[in-house]
Amino acid sequence: MSTPYIPTLDLGSYVNGTPQERKKFSDELGRAFNDSGFVTITNHGLSQELIDQLYEQIKAAFSLSPAQKAQYEKPELAGQRGYTSPGKETAKGAKTADLKEFWQIGQTVTDGDPVKNQYPDNEVLEELPEFNAITTEIYKKLEDNGKHLLRAIATYLELPVDYFDQHVHNGNSILRGIHYFPIENPDAIAPDAVRAGAHEDINLITLLIGASADGLEVLTRSNKWLPIKAHHSDIVVNVGDMLQRLTNNKLRSTTHRVVNPPRELMKTSRFSVPFFLHPRSDMDLTSLDSCVDEAHPKVYTDMTAGEYLDERLREIGLKK
């Protein structure tokens, strides 16, 4: 098995490139997703200043008191908006909850699209006005990046370049700020307790702004865990389960985890901000005919994105 291929690709070469450059980007993206399932993106339009401001606000949000944060926790929203306290999310198949807390921001519909009625309002963090403005700006920039990446993926799959456009316009995407809190007493936690158990993302693709510390590991096709060392300014992109279903495993969802730090660093925090790019709930995830043949028989039942999301939220404990 060859060394996993995790390239760094220049998104600007796709957005502003010649047809040849766009095709090269698409081919490289497809190759990376087939090999390791991950790719690092540069020239994505998020300035270092904006990224630094984002992390400053994320850290400030989680520094609020438990009582302040609790005001923004709405269990009826299944963790899809506002704050979610520790002990609520468990990786599919795991017995022990992840060692984390998080805050989620969803879609803001501004063009009169009736899909707005399907989405709950975002929780506005009253104590930190800048938090709301900066996370909204980050959401829109990552959503735009995601649309370009899906266009490149469509080309790789030999679909019309705009195949995903209608499905992700005002899609059900989520920006998640995560705090992997300090482990004050390592001997007091369950033996299997980790910051994020091995899992696959639910959505089409995930765009992750480089985290504040190491810990992210990817399960390679040769079944070995590979640490991902991303610069704070890079965006790491991986395939989610919805794209895997749509392509009948041609593009495989990437198993990954966040391991606990060495014992001497357990009393430190780790912050991370992934953007989970979801389509609209009515997108049909039935496997593409072009991805089904005698050598690759269809392996998934037909369902919509909304049905699949509901199923997975129940499996990870966020929805009852």
mmCIF file of C-alpha atoms in Angstrom:
data_model
loop_
_atom_site.group_PDB
_atom_site.id
_atom_site.type_symbol
_atom_site.label_atom_id
_atom_site.label_comp_id
_atom_site.label_asym_id
_atom_site.label_seq_id
_atom_site.Cartn_x
_atom_site.Cartn_y
_atom_site.Cartn_z
ATOM 1 C CA MET A 1 0.000 0.000 0.000
ATOM 2 C CA SER A 2 1.425 3.391 -0.938
ATOM 3 C CA THR A 3 1.889 6.216 1.532
ATOM 4 C CA PRO A 4 -1.465 8.018 1.951
ATOM 5 C CA TYR A 5 -1.745 10.934 -0.398
ATOM 6 C CA ILE A 6 -2.879 14.101 1.380
ATOM 7 C CA PRO A 7 -2.102 16.923 -1.046
ATOM 8 C CA THR A 8 -2.318 20.637 -0.513
ATOM 9 C CA LEU A 9 -4.439 22.186 -3.259
ATOM 10 C CA ASP A 10 -4.831 25.848 -4.186
ATOM 11 C CA LEU A 11 -8.558 26.593 -4.323
ATOM 12 C CA GLY A 12 -7.793 29.808 -6.211
ATOM 13 C CA SER A 13 -6.536 27.719 -9.120
ATOM 14 C CA TYR A 14 -10.041 26.295 -9.405
ATOM 15 C CA VAL A 15 -12.076 29.421 -8.703
ATOM 16 C CA ASN A 16 -10.022 31.677 -10.993
ATOM 17 C CA GLY A 17 -8.226 29.124 -13.160
ATOM 18 C CA THR A 18 -8.296 28.133 -16.811
ATOM 19 C CA PRO A 19 -10.391 25.115 -17.862
ATOM 20 C CA GLN A 20 -7.181 23.047 -17.763
ATOM 21 C CA GLU A 21 -6.335 24.232 -14.243
ATOM 22 C CA ARG A 22 -9.874 23.532 -13.051
ATOM 23 C CA LYS A 23 -9.739 20.007 -14.503
ATOM 24 C CA LYS A 24 -6.353 19.386 -12.832
ATOM 25 C CA PHE A 25 -7.749 20.555 -9.492
ATOM 26 C CA SER A 26 -10.781 18.284 -9.889
ATOM 27 C CA ASP A 27 -8.589 15.266 -10.740
ATOM 28 C CA GLU A 28 -6.271 15.919 -7.775
ATOM 29 C CA LEU A 29 -9.238 16.339 -5.428
ATOM 30 C CA GLY A 30 -10.791 13.063 -6.601
ATOM 31 C CA ARG A 31 -7.486 11.223 -6.280
ATOM 32 C CA ALA A 32 -6.972 12.483 -2.721
ATOM 33 C CA PHE A 33 -10.512 11.541 -1.692
ATOM 34 C CA ASN A 34 -9.980 8.044 -3.111
ATOM 35 C CA ASP A 35 -6.621 7.644 -1.390
ATOM 36 C CA SER A 36 -6.759 9.168 2.107
ATOM 37 C CA GLY A 37 -10.177 10.822 2.016
ATOM 38 C CA PHE A 38 -8.650 14.147 3.091
ATOM 39 C CA VAL A 39 -7.175 17.172 1.325
ATOM 40 C CA THR A 40 -5.715 20.453 2.580
ATOM 41 C CA ILE A 41 -6.899 23.649 0.885
ATOM 42 C CA THR A 42 -5.024 26.950 0.661
ATOM 43 C CA ASN A 43 -5.954 30.283 -0.953
ATOM 44 C CA HIS A 44 -9.490 29.934 0.383
ATOM 45 C CA GLY A 45 -10.263 33.600 1.001
ATOM 46 C CA LEU A 46 -10.211 33.493 4.814
ATOM 47 C CA SER A 47 -7.549 35.905 6.034
ATOM 48 C CA GLN A 48 -5.320 34.966 8.948
ATOM 49 C CA GLU A 49 -6.754 37.953 10.791
ATOM 50 C CA LEU A 50 -10.309 36.625 10.399
ATOM 51 C CA ILE A 51 -9.285 33.113 11.492
ATOM 52 C CA ASP A 52 -7.523 34.555 14.565
ATOM 53 C CA GLN A 53 -10.631 36.593 15.402
ATOM 54 C CA LEU A 54 -12.776 33.480 15.038
ATOM 55 C CA TYR A 55 -10.683 31.468 17.479
ATOM 56 C CA GLU A 56 -10.589 34.395 19.899
ATOM 57 C CA GLN A 57 -14.392 34.515 19.897
ATOM 58 C CA ILE A 58 -14.773 30.723 20.137
ATOM 59 C CA LYS A 59 -12.472 30.644 23.166
ATOM 60 C CA ALA A 60 -14.393 33.535 24.745
ATOM 61 C CA ALA A 61 -17.727 31.771 24.207
ATOM 62 C CA PHE A 62 -16.601 28.622 25.986
ATOM 63 C CA SER A 63 -15.058 30.699 28.774
ATOM 64 C CA LEU A 64 -18.528 31.878 29.813
ATOM 65 C CA SER A 65 -19.881 30.380 33.017
ATOM 66 C CA PRO A 66 -21.850 27.119 32.892
ATOM 67 C CA ALA A 67 -24.989 29.077 33.834
ATOM 68 C CA GLN A 68 -24.470 31.547 30.974
ATOM 69 C CA LYS A 69 -23.895 28.779 28.444
ATOM 70 C CA ALA A 70 -26.898 26.809 29.722
ATOM 71 C CA GLN A 71 -29.203 29.651 28.631
ATOM 72 C CA TYR A 72 -28.386 28.745 25.020
ATOM 73 C CA GLU A 73 -28.877 24.985 25.264
ATOM 74 C CA LYS A 74 -32.116 23.848 23.627
ATOM 75 C CA PRO A 75 -32.428 20.037 23.806
ATOM 76 C CA GLU A 76 -35.465 20.112 21.512
ATOM 77 C CA LEU A 77 -33.179 21.316 18.697
ATOM 78 C CA ALA A 78 -31.046 18.134 18.945
ATOM 79 C CA GLY A 79 -27.817 20.099 19.141
ATOM 80 C CA GLN A 80 -28.446 21.767 15.788
ATOM 81 C CA ARG A 81 -28.393 25.336 17.148
ATOM 82 C CA GLY A 82 -26.762 27.032 20.103
ATOM 83 C CA TYR A 83 -24.865 25.340 22.905
ATOM 84 C CA THR A 84 -24.513 21.624 23.666
ATOM 85 C CA SER A 85 -22.999 20.695 27.018
ATOM 86 C CA PRO A 86 -20.517 17.881 27.741
ATOM 87 C CA GLY A 87 -21.735 14.296 27.744
ATOM 88 C CA LYS A 88 -24.406 14.719 25.060
ATOM 89 C CA GLU A 89 -22.752 13.376 21.873
ATOM 90 C CA THR A 90 -21.413 9.861 21.487
ATOM 91 C CA ALA A 91 -19.694 8.483 18.391
ATOM 92 C CA LYS A 92 -21.864 5.936 16.569
ATOM 93 C CA GLY A 93 -21.316 2.551 18.196
ATOM 94 C CA ALA A 94 -19.401 3.958 21.195
ATOM 95 C CA LYS A 95 -20.564 3.555 24.788
ATOM 96 C CA THR A 96 -18.924 6.649 26.310
ATOM 97 C CA ALA A 97 -19.696 10.253 25.354
ATOM 98 C CA ASP A 98 -17.009 12.417 23.744
ATOM 99 C CA LEU A 99 -15.008 14.760 25.994
ATOM 100 C CA LYS A 100 -16.253 17.990 24.416
ATOM 101 C CA GLU A 101 -18.832 20.760 24.380
ATOM 102 C CA PHE A 102 -19.896 22.657 21.265
ATOM 103 C CA TRP A 103 -21.845 25.527 19.751
ATOM 104 C CA GLN A 104 -23.672 25.244 16.415
ATOM 105 C CA ILE A 105 -24.675 27.918 13.911
ATOM 106 C CA GLY A 106 -27.027 27.046 11.063
ATOM 107 C CA GLN A 107 -28.284 28.535 7.828
ATOM 108 C CA THR A 108 -29.618 32.094 7.649
ATOM 109 C CA VAL A 109 -32.033 32.403 4.729
ATOM 110 C CA THR A 110 -32.223 35.955 3.360
ATOM 111 C CA ASP A 111 -33.726 35.571 -0.123
ATOM 112 C CA GLY A 112 -37.322 34.652 0.714
ATOM 113 C CA ASP A 113 -36.760 30.950 0.070
ATOM 114 C CA PRO A 114 -39.592 29.025 1.814
ATOM 115 C CA VAL A 115 -36.990 26.523 3.085
ATOM 116 C CA LYS A 116 -36.456 29.117 5.849
ATOM 117 C CA ASN A 117 -39.529 27.650 7.575
ATOM 118 C CA GLN A 118 -37.675 24.346 8.036
ATOM 119 C CA TYR A 119 -34.821 25.892 10.015
ATOM 120 C CA PRO A 120 -34.851 27.052 13.632
ATOM 121 C CA ASP A 121 -33.396 30.486 14.323
ATOM 122 C CA ASN A 122 -29.797 30.711 15.437
ATOM 123 C CA GLU A 123 -29.132 31.417 19.096
ATOM 124 C CA VAL A 124 -27.694 34.941 19.430
ATOM 125 C CA LEU A 125 -24.902 35.036 21.998
ATOM 126 C CA GLU A 126 -25.805 38.210 23.883
ATOM 127 C CA GLU A 127 -22.588 38.382 25.909
ATOM 128 C CA LEU A 128 -20.348 38.445 22.809
ATOM 129 C CA PRO A 129 -21.794 40.535 19.947
ATOM 130 C CA GLU A 130 -18.677 40.004 17.798
ATOM 131 C CA PHE A 131 -19.108 36.230 18.082
ATOM 132 C CA ASN A 132 -22.343 36.382 16.101
ATOM 133 C CA ALA A 133 -20.947 38.619 13.355
ATOM 134 C CA ILE A 134 -17.691 36.710 12.902
ATOM 135 C CA THR A 135 -19.234 33.233 12.913
ATOM 136 C CA THR A 136 -21.829 34.384 10.356
ATOM 137 C CA GLU A 137 -19.050 35.709 8.103
ATOM 138 C CA ILE A 138 -17.053 32.482 8.464
ATOM 139 C CA TYR A 139 -20.179 30.430 7.713
ATOM 140 C CA LYS A 140 -20.777 32.250 4.422
ATOM 141 C CA LYS A 141 -17.134 32.035 3.311
ATOM 142 C CA LEU A 142 -16.900 28.320 4.029
ATOM 143 C CA GLU A 143 -20.248 27.737 2.335
ATOM 144 C CA ASP A 144 -18.919 29.473 -0.793
ATOM 145 C CA ASN A 145 -15.735 27.384 -0.660
ATOM 146 C CA GLY A 146 -17.829 24.259 -0.280
ATOM 147 C CA LYS A 147 -19.881 25.087 -3.354
ATOM 148 C CA HIS A 148 -16.700 25.409 -5.443
ATOM 149 C CA LEU A 149 -15.385 22.117 -4.082
ATOM 150 C CA LEU A 150 -18.663 20.359 -4.894
ATOM 151 C CA ARG A 151 -18.444 21.693 -8.436
ATOM 152 C CA ALA A 152 -14.974 20.154 -8.714
ATOM 153 C CA ILE A 153 -16.329 16.902 -7.288
ATOM 154 C CA ALA A 154 -19.198 16.958 -9.815
ATOM 155 C CA THR A 155 -16.647 17.232 -12.629
ATOM 156 C CA TYR A 156 -14.648 14.342 -11.162
ATOM 157 C CA LEU A 157 -17.853 12.246 -11.068
ATOM 158 C CA GLU A 158 -18.601 13.247 -14.692
ATOM 159 C CA LEU A 159 -21.781 15.009 -13.616
ATOM 160 C CA PRO A 160 -22.876 18.467 -14.831
ATOM 161 C CA VAL A 161 -20.660 20.995 -13.046
ATOM 162 C CA ASP A 162 -23.695 22.586 -11.369
ATOM 163 C CA TYR A 163 -25.174 19.243 -10.209
ATOM 164 C CA PHE A 164 -24.977 20.120 -6.495
ATOM 165 C CA ASP A 165 -25.841 23.820 -6.788
ATOM 166 C CA GLN A 166 -29.613 23.560 -6.358
ATOM 167 C CA HIS A 167 -29.215 21.083 -3.499
ATOM 168 C CA VAL A 168 -26.868 23.222 -1.389
ATOM 169 C CA HIS A 169 -28.460 26.630 -2.039
ATOM 170 C CA ASN A 170 -29.739 27.540 1.440
ATOM 171 C CA GLY A 171 -28.686 24.048 2.508
ATOM 172 C CA ASN A 172 -28.904 22.697 6.037
ATOM 173 C CA SER A 173 -25.190 23.288 6.741
ATOM 174 C CA ILE A 174 -23.733 23.705 10.235
ATOM 175 C CA LEU A 175 -20.751 25.641 11.587
ATOM 176 C CA ARG A 176 -19.620 23.991 14.817
ATOM 177 C CA GLY A 177 -17.277 25.523 17.362
ATOM 178 C CA ILE A 178 -15.855 22.744 19.535
ATOM 179 C CA HIS A 179 -14.101 22.937 22.883
ATOM 180 C CA TYR A 180 -12.270 19.799 23.935
ATOM 181 C CA PHE A 181 -12.021 20.833 27.559
ATOM 182 C CA PRO A 182 -9.083 20.144 29.892
ATOM 183 C CA ILE A 183 -8.980 16.680 31.443
ATOM 184 C CA GLU A 184 -8.275 17.748 35.010
ATOM 185 C CA ASN A 185 -8.028 14.246 36.459
ATOM 186 C CA PRO A 186 -7.069 11.665 33.807
ATOM 187 C CA ASP A 187 -7.532 8.823 36.313
ATOM 188 C CA ALA A 188 -11.184 9.769 36.864
ATOM 189 C CA ILE A 189 -12.374 9.358 33.262
ATOM 190 C CA ALA A 190 -13.575 6.114 31.731
ATOM 191 C CA PRO A 191 -10.830 4.034 30.058
ATOM 192 C CA ASP A 192 -12.520 4.475 26.663
ATOM 193 C CA ALA A 193 -13.234 8.225 27.049
ATOM 194 C CA VAL A 194 -11.698 10.268 24.243
ATOM 195 C CA ARG A 195 -12.119 13.771 22.879
ATOM 196 C CA ALA A 196 -13.888 12.454 19.786
ATOM 197 C CA GLY A 197 -14.410 8.761 19.158
ATOM 198 C CA ALA A 198 -13.758 7.288 15.734
ATOM 199 C CA HIS A 199 -16.569 8.407 13.442
ATOM 200 C CA GLU A 200 -17.584 9.514 9.976
ATOM 201 C CA ASP A 201 -19.270 12.845 9.297
ATOM 202 C CA ILE A 202 -22.935 12.809 8.306
ATOM 203 C CA ASN A 203 -22.885 15.478 5.578
ATOM 204 C CA LEU A 204 -21.624 15.805 1.979
ATOM 205 C CA ILE A 205 -18.203 17.307 2.774
ATOM 206 C CA THR A 206 -16.607 18.878 5.857
ATOM 207 C CA LEU A 207 -14.346 21.941 5.796
ATOM 208 C CA LEU A 208 -12.231 22.231 8.940
ATOM 209 C CA ILE A 209 -10.243 25.344 9.799
ATOM 210 C CA GLY A 210 -6.932 24.127 11.299
ATOM 211 C CA ALA A 211 -7.378 23.393 15.006
ATOM 212 C CA SER A 212 -5.596 25.005 17.958
ATOM 213 C CA ALA A 213 -3.685 21.809 18.811
ATOM 214 C CA ASP A 214 -2.792 18.379 17.445
ATOM 215 C CA GLY A 215 -5.019 15.365 17.981
ATOM 216 C CA LEU A 216 -6.897 14.788 14.721
ATOM 217 C CA GLU A 217 -6.143 11.383 13.219
ATOM 218 C CA VAL A 218 -7.443 9.781 10.008
ATOM 219 C CA LEU A 219 -7.912 6.060 9.391
ATOM 220 C CA THR A 220 -6.141 5.343 6.105
ATOM 221 C CA ARG A 221 -7.257 2.799 3.516
ATOM 222 C CA SER A 222 -4.528 0.472 4.897
ATOM 223 C CA ASN A 223 -6.259 0.654 8.304
ATOM 224 C CA LYS A 224 -3.598 2.750 10.040
ATOM 225 C CA TRP A 225 -4.189 5.963 12.019
ATOM 226 C CA LEU A 226 -2.453 8.949 10.444
ATOM 227 C CA PRO A 227 -2.062 12.229 12.402
ATOM 228 C CA ILE A 228 -3.138 15.296 10.423
ATOM 229 C CA LYS A 229 -0.790 18.253 10.885
ATOM 230 C CA ALA A 230 -2.630 21.232 9.443
ATOM 231 C CA HIS A 231 -1.412 24.788 9.666
ATOM 232 C CA HIS A 232 -3.727 27.130 11.547
ATOM 233 C CA SER A 233 -4.382 28.958 8.262
ATOM 234 C CA ASP A 234 -5.293 25.881 6.198
ATOM 235 C CA ILE A 235 -8.658 24.253 5.619
ATOM 236 C CA VAL A 236 -8.824 20.460 5.725
ATOM 237 C CA VAL A 237 -11.610 18.881 3.654
ATOM 238 C CA ASN A 238 -13.034 15.369 3.906
ATOM 239 C CA VAL A 239 -15.870 13.301 2.458
ATOM 240 C CA GLY A 240 -18.993 12.662 4.541
ATOM 241 C CA ASP A 241 -21.537 9.858 4.601
ATOM 242 C CA MET A 242 -24.074 11.581 2.343
ATOM 243 C CA LEU A 243 -21.570 11.829 -0.504
ATOM 244 C CA GLN A 244 -20.541 8.233 0.141
ATOM 245 C CA ARG A 245 -24.161 7.090 -0.188
ATOM 246 C CA LEU A 246 -24.705 9.170 -3.316
ATOM 247 C CA THR A 247 -21.604 7.694 -4.989
ATOM 248 C CA ASN A 248 -22.169 4.109 -3.777
ATOM 249 C CA ASN A 249 -18.749 4.169 -2.056
ATOM 250 C CA LYS A 250 -16.862 5.562 -5.076
ATOM 251 C CA LEU A 251 -16.000 8.445 -2.725
ATOM 252 C CA ARG A 252 -15.702 6.982 0.754
ATOM 253 C CA SER A 253 -16.539 8.771 3.970
ATOM 254 C CA THR A 254 -13.411 9.280 6.033
ATOM 255 C CA THR A 255 -13.146 7.716 9.497
ATOM 256 C CA HIS A 256 -11.377 10.061 11.902
ATOM 257 C CA ARG A 257 -11.004 10.757 15.603
ATOM 258 C CA VAL A 258 -9.532 13.241 18.061
ATOM 259 C CA VAL A 259 -7.258 11.478 20.517
ATOM 260 C CA ASN A 260 -6.487 12.636 24.032
ATOM 261 C CA PRO A 261 -3.238 14.567 24.395
ATOM 262 C CA PRO A 262 -0.188 13.184 26.201
ATOM 263 C CA ARG A 263 -0.729 13.088 29.962
ATOM 264 C CA GLU A 264 1.399 16.206 30.525
ATOM 265 C CA LEU A 265 -0.924 18.181 28.207
ATOM 266 C CA MET A 266 -4.266 16.815 29.404
ATOM 267 C CA LYS A 267 -5.030 19.938 31.436
ATOM 268 C CA THR A 268 -5.005 22.060 28.266
ATOM 269 C CA SER A 269 -7.901 22.885 25.942
ATOM 270 C CA ARG A 270 -8.219 22.148 22.236
ATOM 271 C CA PHE A 271 -10.486 24.223 19.987
ATOM 272 C CA SER A 272 -11.712 23.285 16.535
ATOM 273 C CA VAL A 273 -14.163 24.787 14.006
ATOM 274 C CA PRO A 274 -15.546 22.414 11.352
ATOM 275 C CA PHE A 275 -18.146 23.408 8.755
ATOM 276 C CA PHE A 276 -20.462 20.531 7.885
ATOM 277 C CA LEU A 277 -21.821 21.167 4.396
ATOM 278 C CA HIS A 278 -25.297 19.669 4.192
ATOM 279 C CA PRO A 279 -27.728 19.796 1.294
ATOM 280 C CA ARG A 280 -31.355 20.751 1.629
ATOM 281 C CA SER A 281 -33.329 18.065 3.413
ATOM 282 C CA ASP A 282 -35.238 17.010 0.283
ATOM 283 C CA MET A 283 -32.100 16.028 -1.684
ATOM 284 C CA ASP A 284 -32.408 12.446 -2.926
ATOM 285 C CA LEU A 285 -29.347 10.439 -1.829
ATOM 286 C CA THR A 286 -30.195 7.467 -4.050
ATOM 287 C CA SER A 287 -26.886 6.190 -5.434
ATOM 288 C CA LEU A 288 -26.029 7.589 -8.852
ATOM 289 C CA ASP A 289 -26.580 5.160 -11.746
ATOM 290 C CA SER A 290 -23.049 5.933 -12.944
ATOM 291 C CA CYS A 291 -21.647 4.577 -9.660
ATOM 292 C CA VAL A 292 -23.524 1.265 -9.785
ATOM 293 C CA ASP A 293 -22.450 -1.659 -11.984
ATOM 294 C CA GLU A 294 -21.812 -5.399 -11.806
ATOM 295 C CA ALA A 295 -18.503 -4.901 -9.998
ATOM 296 C CA HIS A 296 -20.028 -2.296 -7.667
ATOM 297 C CA PRO A 297 -23.593 -3.346 -6.832
ATOM 298 C CA LYS A 298 -25.784 -0.874 -5.019
ATOM 299 C CA VAL A 299 -25.229 -1.115 -1.247
ATOM 300 C CA TYR A 300 -27.467 1.623 0.202
ATOM 301 C CA THR A 301 -31.217 1.988 0.582
ATOM 302 C CA ASP A 302 -32.838 5.061 -0.944
ATOM 303 C CA MET A 303 -33.511 7.997 1.364
ATOM 304 C CA THR A 304 -33.443 11.763 1.439
ATOM 305 C CA ALA A 305 -30.798 13.859 3.170
ATOM 306 C CA GLY A 306 -33.322 14.848 5.824
ATOM 307 C CA GLU A 307 -34.235 11.243 6.582
ATOM 308 C CA TYR A 308 -30.588 10.265 6.827
ATOM 309 C CA LEU A 309 -29.733 13.200 9.112
ATOM 310 C CA ASP A 310 -32.603 12.278 11.427
ATOM 311 C CA GLU A 311 -31.401 8.668 11.590
ATOM 312 C CA ARG A 312 -27.826 9.667 12.410
ATOM 313 C CA LEU A 313 -28.747 12.269 15.044
ATOM 314 C CA ARG A 314 -30.582 9.507 16.899
ATOM 315 C CA GLU A 315 -27.607 7.150 16.577
ATOM 316 C CA ILE A 316 -25.191 9.633 18.145
ATOM 317 C CA GLY A 317 -27.534 10.543 20.991
ATOM 318 C CA LEU A 318 -28.460 14.116 20.066
ATOM 319 C CA LYS A 319 -32.056 13.238 19.151
ATOM 320 C CA LYS A 320 -34.393 11.010 21.123
#
